Structures are given as C-alpha cells and as structure tokens.
C-alpha cells in the first residue's frame, strides 16, 4: 500500500491490514448507487476512517493536518474527499464510493494499490504468482469491505461503523514461524476466480461477492477498521 492510499481510502483500511493479499478486487465495479437504495447513508462531514496502533491524532484539527498513521476525509453523498500524502494541504482527491444495502452492507470504491506483493510471494518460494485472474500490478481496481454500522444520528444516518476486507476464502495456513504458507487462500469461495499463487482474487458475480463479504467477517483481523463521524465541516 502506498502512503497516498493509506491517507485517502476508507475501505483500504481493511485491505491494508492484509497487505493487499487474499482480498477480492475487480477491474470493473460490481455495485452502483442503486444498490444503496433504501439503506442508511453516512452522515456528511469529516470522518476518521482508521488509525494505526499507537497513532496519536488530534481530531479537532483539519484532517489535512493529521499524521500519516491516521486516515480521514470529507464524506459527501456518494464520495469521499481525501488528502494525498506529501501533497499541499489544499490538494484533495475525490473518490466515489458505494455503500450497498444488505447484511452485511458492502462498501466499494476504486483504489490505487501496488500488487507487486504477488511477485514477492513468488520469489519467496511459497507459490508461483499468476496475474490471470487478478488485476495487474499498479492497477486501479475496485476493492470491497463488509460494513456494520454501530451508531446512528437522530436522522437515522450512520455515524460510526466497523469494516473488514472481503476475502477470497479462509486465510492460508501458517508455518511454524507464524508466516503464511501461501499468498492467499487455498480454498476460494464459490464464484471467486483465482489460480494457485494469486495474491488477490476477482469475481463477476454480485451474489458471490455478498457471500464472501458475509463469510469474511469471521476471518476479520483483530484490529478491524473502526470509523466515525467527527463534525459538520469542510476540513
């Protein structure tokens, strides 16, 4: 993950926890705003989406001044404006997202992610990487996370949620040193497309994506993303 990604993208909080391995990514979006119809929306304003362990952030300051260990941005209907790392404070990037209805809810947005971890996995001897089912290295694929709202305001808008990455299948087994024995799952879920050695997977099925989102909650990293609304403001 690049610093830019960490500062900008809210679901990549979940992806970053897995170093972009064993997660569902697609070249084209599977969801549209129509999939969010009838469900509670995120309250517009400044949000913090994640903090790394031991990260100290003064939430009263503009999110453009937060340290790189924290990610946040300005949520508007259907998009989030985030600050690029190592860029001027007034340089923001607008990223559309979809927060689909359902149980669990699914968040989709396009991400900038370095998938060269596939090559690293191959070099380690754990597996032979294949990009046939996975988006290409340095691509801008669409990523997905399961979302559970935990708080709402008096208008029924979401003001806090937890999220977890939508995974390809159960995480691979560990070796005696606690390291993954493969770059991704050895048992892809139904409808998930990948070959042995792929670090990420894909699907063209919304039903398969929803099934994977629900199953992945059980495999969520302990430090799943905890996101919350802070204030009605531009920064």
GROMACS .gro file of C-alpha atoms in nm:
model
  235
    1UNK     CA    1   0.000   0.000   0.000
    2UNK     CA    2   0.121   0.347  -0.079
    3UNK     CA    3   0.105   0.634   0.170
    4UNK     CA    4  -0.140   0.802  -0.064
    5UNK     CA    5  -0.374   0.507  -0.038
    6UNK     CA    6  -0.349   0.497   0.339
    7UNK     CA    7  -0.442   0.863   0.366
    8UNK     CA    8  -0.728   0.854   0.120
    9UNK     CA    9  -0.929   0.539   0.101
   10UNK     CA   10  -1.161   0.420   0.374
   11UNK     CA   11  -1.207   0.055   0.284
   12UNK     CA   12  -0.838   0.017   0.221
   13UNK     CA   13  -0.809   0.037   0.597
   14UNK     CA   14  -0.921  -0.324   0.580
   15UNK     CA   15  -0.710  -0.408   0.277
   16UNK     CA   16  -0.401  -0.258   0.436
   17UNK     CA   17  -0.439  -0.491   0.732
   18UNK     CA   18  -0.379  -0.778   0.491
   19UNK     CA   19  -0.111  -0.603   0.282
   20UNK     CA   20  -0.350  -0.635  -0.014
   21UNK     CA   21  -0.340  -1.018   0.000
   22UNK     CA   22  -0.634  -1.260  -0.015
   23UNK     CA   23  -0.886  -0.988  -0.095
   24UNK     CA   24  -1.148  -0.951  -0.368
   25UNK     CA   25  -1.068  -0.690  -0.632
   26UNK     CA   26  -1.238  -0.636  -0.966
   27UNK     CA   27  -1.136  -0.448  -1.278
   28UNK     CA   28  -1.491  -0.312  -1.318
   29UNK     CA   29  -1.734  -0.208  -1.043
   30UNK     CA   30  -1.991  -0.466  -0.937
   31UNK     CA   31  -2.213  -0.222  -0.746
   32UNK     CA   32  -2.388   0.105  -0.832
   33UNK     CA   33  -2.565   0.368  -0.624
   34UNK     CA   34  -2.889   0.182  -0.700
   35UNK     CA   35  -2.761  -0.095  -0.471
   36UNK     CA   36  -2.764   0.154  -0.180
   37UNK     CA   37  -3.133   0.242  -0.219
   38UNK     CA   38  -3.336   0.230   0.099
   39UNK     CA   39  -3.039   0.192   0.335
   40UNK     CA   40  -2.900   0.442   0.585
   41UNK     CA   41  -2.637   0.677   0.439
   42UNK     CA   42  -2.318   0.802   0.600
   43UNK     CA   43  -2.365   1.138   0.772
   44UNK     CA   44  -2.187   1.400   0.560
   45UNK     CA   45  -1.890   1.576   0.716
   46UNK     CA   46  -1.544   1.495   0.843
   47UNK     CA   47  -1.476   1.129   0.925
   48UNK     CA   48  -1.183   0.939   1.062
   49UNK     CA   49  -1.164   0.601   0.895
   50UNK     CA   50  -0.877   0.430   1.073
   51UNK     CA   51  -0.575   0.477   1.296
   52UNK     CA   52  -0.269   0.262   1.316
   53UNK     CA   53  -0.182   0.119   1.657
   54UNK     CA   54  -0.044   0.387   1.893
   55UNK     CA   55  -0.131   0.662   1.645
   56UNK     CA   56  -0.194   0.995   1.817
   57UNK     CA   57  -0.423   1.227   1.624
   58UNK     CA   58  -0.594   1.549   1.730
   59UNK     CA   59  -0.936   1.511   1.571
   60UNK     CA   60  -1.010   1.879   1.634
   61UNK     CA   61  -0.754   1.972   1.367
   62UNK     CA   62  -0.836   1.969   0.995
   63UNK     CA   63  -0.798   1.618   0.855
   64UNK     CA   64  -0.541   1.756   0.611
   65UNK     CA   65  -0.313   1.807   0.912
   66UNK     CA   66  -0.349   1.460   1.060
   67UNK     CA   67  -0.043   1.234   1.066
   68UNK     CA   68   0.003   0.963   0.806
   69UNK     CA   69  -0.085   0.698   1.065
   70UNK     CA   70  -0.447   0.817   1.051
   71UNK     CA   71  -0.680   0.826   0.755
   72UNK     CA   72  -0.977   1.055   0.716
   73UNK     CA   73  -1.166   1.274   0.478
   74UNK     CA   74  -1.475   1.471   0.391
   75UNK     CA   75  -1.774   1.247   0.317
   76UNK     CA   76  -2.033   1.381   0.078
   77UNK     CA   77  -2.321   1.182  -0.073
   78UNK     CA   78  -2.153   0.903  -0.267
   79UNK     CA   79  -1.792   1.020  -0.241
   80UNK     CA   80  -1.509   1.100  -0.003
   81UNK     CA   81  -1.252   1.376  -0.043
   82UNK     CA   82  -0.914   1.277   0.096
   83UNK     CA   83  -0.577   1.442   0.133
   84UNK     CA   84  -0.286   1.299  -0.064
   85UNK     CA   85   0.020   1.226   0.146
   86UNK     CA   86   0.315   1.456   0.073
   87UNK     CA   87   0.087   1.697  -0.113
   88UNK     CA   88  -0.021   2.055  -0.033
   89UNK     CA   89  -0.293   2.075   0.230
   90UNK     CA   90  -0.543   2.216  -0.021
   91UNK     CA   91  -0.488   1.932  -0.269
   92UNK     CA   92  -0.771   1.685  -0.222
   93UNK     CA   93  -0.884   1.392  -0.430
   94UNK     CA   94  -1.247   1.297  -0.472
   95UNK     CA   95  -1.319   0.922  -0.472
   96UNK     CA   96  -1.672   0.793  -0.540
   97UNK     CA   97  -1.791   0.503  -0.325
   98UNK     CA   98  -2.098   0.283  -0.294
   99UNK     CA   99  -2.229   0.164   0.042
  100UNK     CA  100  -2.468  -0.107  -0.067
  101UNK     CA  101  -2.762  -0.227   0.141
  102UNK     CA  102  -2.784  -0.582   0.276
  103UNK     CA  103  -2.649  -0.789   0.563
  104UNK     CA  104  -2.372  -0.716   0.587
  105UNK     CA  105  -2.353  -0.394   0.393
  106UNK     CA  106  -2.077  -0.378   0.134
  107UNK     CA  107  -1.858  -0.080   0.054
  108UNK     CA  108  -1.698  -0.047  -0.290
  109UNK     CA  109  -1.451   0.206  -0.420
  110UNK     CA  110  -1.166   0.232  -0.663
  111UNK     CA  111  -0.823   0.215  -0.509
  112UNK     CA  112  -0.461   0.276  -0.602
  113UNK     CA  113  -0.277  -0.032  -0.489
  114UNK     CA  114   0.059  -0.190  -0.562
  115UNK     CA  115   0.000  -0.560  -0.625
  116UNK     CA  116   0.371  -0.638  -0.666
  117UNK     CA  117   0.327  -0.844  -0.348
  118UNK     CA  118   0.239  -1.123  -0.594
  119UNK     CA  119   0.592  -1.113  -0.731
  120UNK     CA  120   0.732  -1.107  -0.377
  121UNK     CA  121   0.527  -1.414  -0.288
  122UNK     CA  122   0.660  -1.595  -0.592
  123UNK     CA  123   1.019  -1.500  -0.510
  124UNK     CA  124   0.976  -1.636  -0.157
  125UNK     CA  125   0.912  -1.981  -0.298
  126UNK     CA  126   0.569  -2.008  -0.138
  127UNK     CA  127   0.384  -2.006  -0.467
  128UNK     CA  128   0.409  -1.917  -0.832
  129UNK     CA  129   0.226  -1.591  -0.888
  130UNK     CA  130  -0.028  -1.565  -1.166
  131UNK     CA  131  -0.198  -1.245  -1.280
  132UNK     CA  132  -0.457  -1.415  -1.495
  133UNK     CA  133  -0.747  -1.365  -1.254
  134UNK     CA  134  -0.602  -1.073  -1.060
  135UNK     CA  135  -0.590  -0.706  -1.159
  136UNK     CA  136  -0.249  -0.605  -1.299
  137UNK     CA  137   0.027  -0.461  -1.080
  138UNK     CA  138  -0.014  -0.086  -1.013
  139UNK     CA  139  -0.374  -0.109  -1.130
  140UNK     CA  140  -0.671   0.092  -1.004
  141UNK     CA  141  -0.907  -0.194  -0.923
  142UNK     CA  142  -1.223  -0.181  -0.718
  143UNK     CA  143  -1.193  -0.307  -0.361
  144UNK     CA  144  -1.464  -0.425  -0.122
  145UNK     CA  145  -1.528  -0.438   0.252
  146UNK     CA  146  -1.807  -0.567   0.470
  147UNK     CA  147  -1.954  -0.291   0.686
  148UNK     CA  148  -2.158  -0.296   1.007
  149UNK     CA  149  -2.295   0.039   1.122
  150UNK     CA  150  -2.267   0.077   1.500
  151UNK     CA  151  -2.410   0.426   1.563
  152UNK     CA  152  -2.670   0.650   1.403
  153UNK     CA  153  -2.776   1.012   1.447
  154UNK     CA  154  -3.133   1.127   1.515
  155UNK     CA  155  -3.200   1.133   1.140
  156UNK     CA  156  -3.100   0.769   1.101
  157UNK     CA  157  -2.770   0.844   0.928
  158UNK     CA  158  -2.469   0.627   1.006
  159UNK     CA  159  -2.216   0.797   1.235
  160UNK     CA  160  -1.988   0.502   1.313
  161UNK     CA  161  -1.914   0.161   1.165
  162UNK     CA  162  -1.669  -0.126   1.166
  163UNK     CA  163  -1.541  -0.284   0.846
  164UNK     CA  164  -1.341  -0.581   0.730
  165UNK     CA  165  -1.190  -0.681   0.396
  166UNK     CA  166  -1.388  -0.911   0.169
  167UNK     CA  167  -1.155  -1.209   0.139
  168UNK     CA  168  -1.119  -1.472  -0.132
  169UNK     CA  169  -1.161  -1.757   0.115
  170UNK     CA  170  -1.026  -1.868   0.452
  171UNK     CA  171  -0.674  -1.734   0.512
  172UNK     CA  172  -0.392  -1.973   0.423
  173UNK     CA  173  -0.238  -2.186   0.698
  174UNK     CA  174   0.065  -2.061   0.890
  175UNK     CA  175   0.405  -2.225   0.913
  176UNK     CA  176   0.584  -2.293   1.241
  177UNK     CA  177   0.711  -1.933   1.246
  178UNK     CA  178   0.364  -1.786   1.204
  179UNK     CA  179   0.410  -1.685   0.839
  180UNK     CA  180   0.154  -1.752   0.567
  181UNK     CA  181   0.236  -2.061   0.363
  182UNK     CA  182   0.073  -1.912   0.052
  183UNK     CA  183  -0.001  -1.557  -0.071
  184UNK     CA  184  -0.377  -1.617  -0.043
  185UNK     CA  185  -0.642  -1.874   0.039
  186UNK     CA  186  -0.609  -2.235  -0.072
  187UNK     CA  187  -0.988  -2.273  -0.081
  188UNK     CA  188  -1.156  -1.994  -0.281
  189UNK     CA  189  -1.521  -1.938  -0.201
  190UNK     CA  190  -1.788  -2.027  -0.460
  191UNK     CA  191  -1.790  -1.785  -0.752
  192UNK     CA  192  -1.445  -1.647  -0.669
  193UNK     CA  193  -1.193  -1.657  -0.954
  194UNK     CA  194  -0.826  -1.720  -0.881
  195UNK     CA  195  -0.546  -1.962  -0.956
  196UNK     CA  196  -0.293  -2.110  -0.715
  197UNK     CA  197  -0.033  -1.847  -0.639
  198UNK     CA  198  -0.257  -1.545  -0.699
  199UNK     CA  199  -0.232  -1.289  -0.418
  200UNK     CA  200  -0.580  -1.147  -0.485
  201UNK     CA  201  -0.896  -1.275  -0.649
  202UNK     CA  202  -1.183  -1.148  -0.857
  203UNK     CA  203  -1.546  -1.223  -0.939
  204UNK     CA  204  -1.812  -1.110  -1.181
  205UNK     CA  205  -2.095  -1.218  -0.951
  206UNK     CA  206  -2.262  -0.984  -0.702
  207UNK     CA  207  -2.408  -1.289  -0.527
  208UNK     CA  208  -2.059  -1.437  -0.483
  209UNK     CA  209  -1.932  -1.102  -0.354
  210UNK     CA  210  -2.213  -1.086  -0.097
  211UNK     CA  211  -2.147  -1.442   0.016
  212UNK     CA  212  -1.775  -1.365   0.051
  213UNK     CA  213  -1.847  -1.047   0.248
  214UNK     CA  214  -2.057  -1.238   0.499
  215UNK     CA  215  -1.809  -1.525   0.534
  216UNK     CA  216  -1.514  -1.287   0.569
  217UNK     CA  217  -1.645  -1.135   0.891
  218UNK     CA  218  -1.528  -1.449   1.074
  219UNK     CA  219  -1.176  -1.404   0.933
  220UNK     CA  220  -1.151  -1.031   1.003
  221UNK     CA  221  -0.819  -0.917   1.150
  222UNK     CA  222  -0.842  -0.833   1.523
  223UNK     CA  223  -0.770  -0.466   1.450
  224UNK     CA  224  -1.058  -0.417   1.207
  225UNK     CA  225  -1.132  -0.063   1.098
  226UNK     CA  226  -1.339   0.147   1.338
  227UNK     CA  227  -1.463   0.460   1.165
  228UNK     CA  228  -1.669   0.750   1.300
  229UNK     CA  229  -1.811   1.087   1.206
  230UNK     CA  230  -1.648   1.387   1.377
  231UNK     CA  231  -1.815   1.711   1.268
  232UNK     CA  232  -2.010   1.900   1.005
  233UNK     CA  233  -1.729   2.089   0.835
  234UNK     CA  234  -1.523   2.109   0.518
  235UNK     CA  235  -1.196   2.012   0.690
   0.00000   0.00000   0.00000
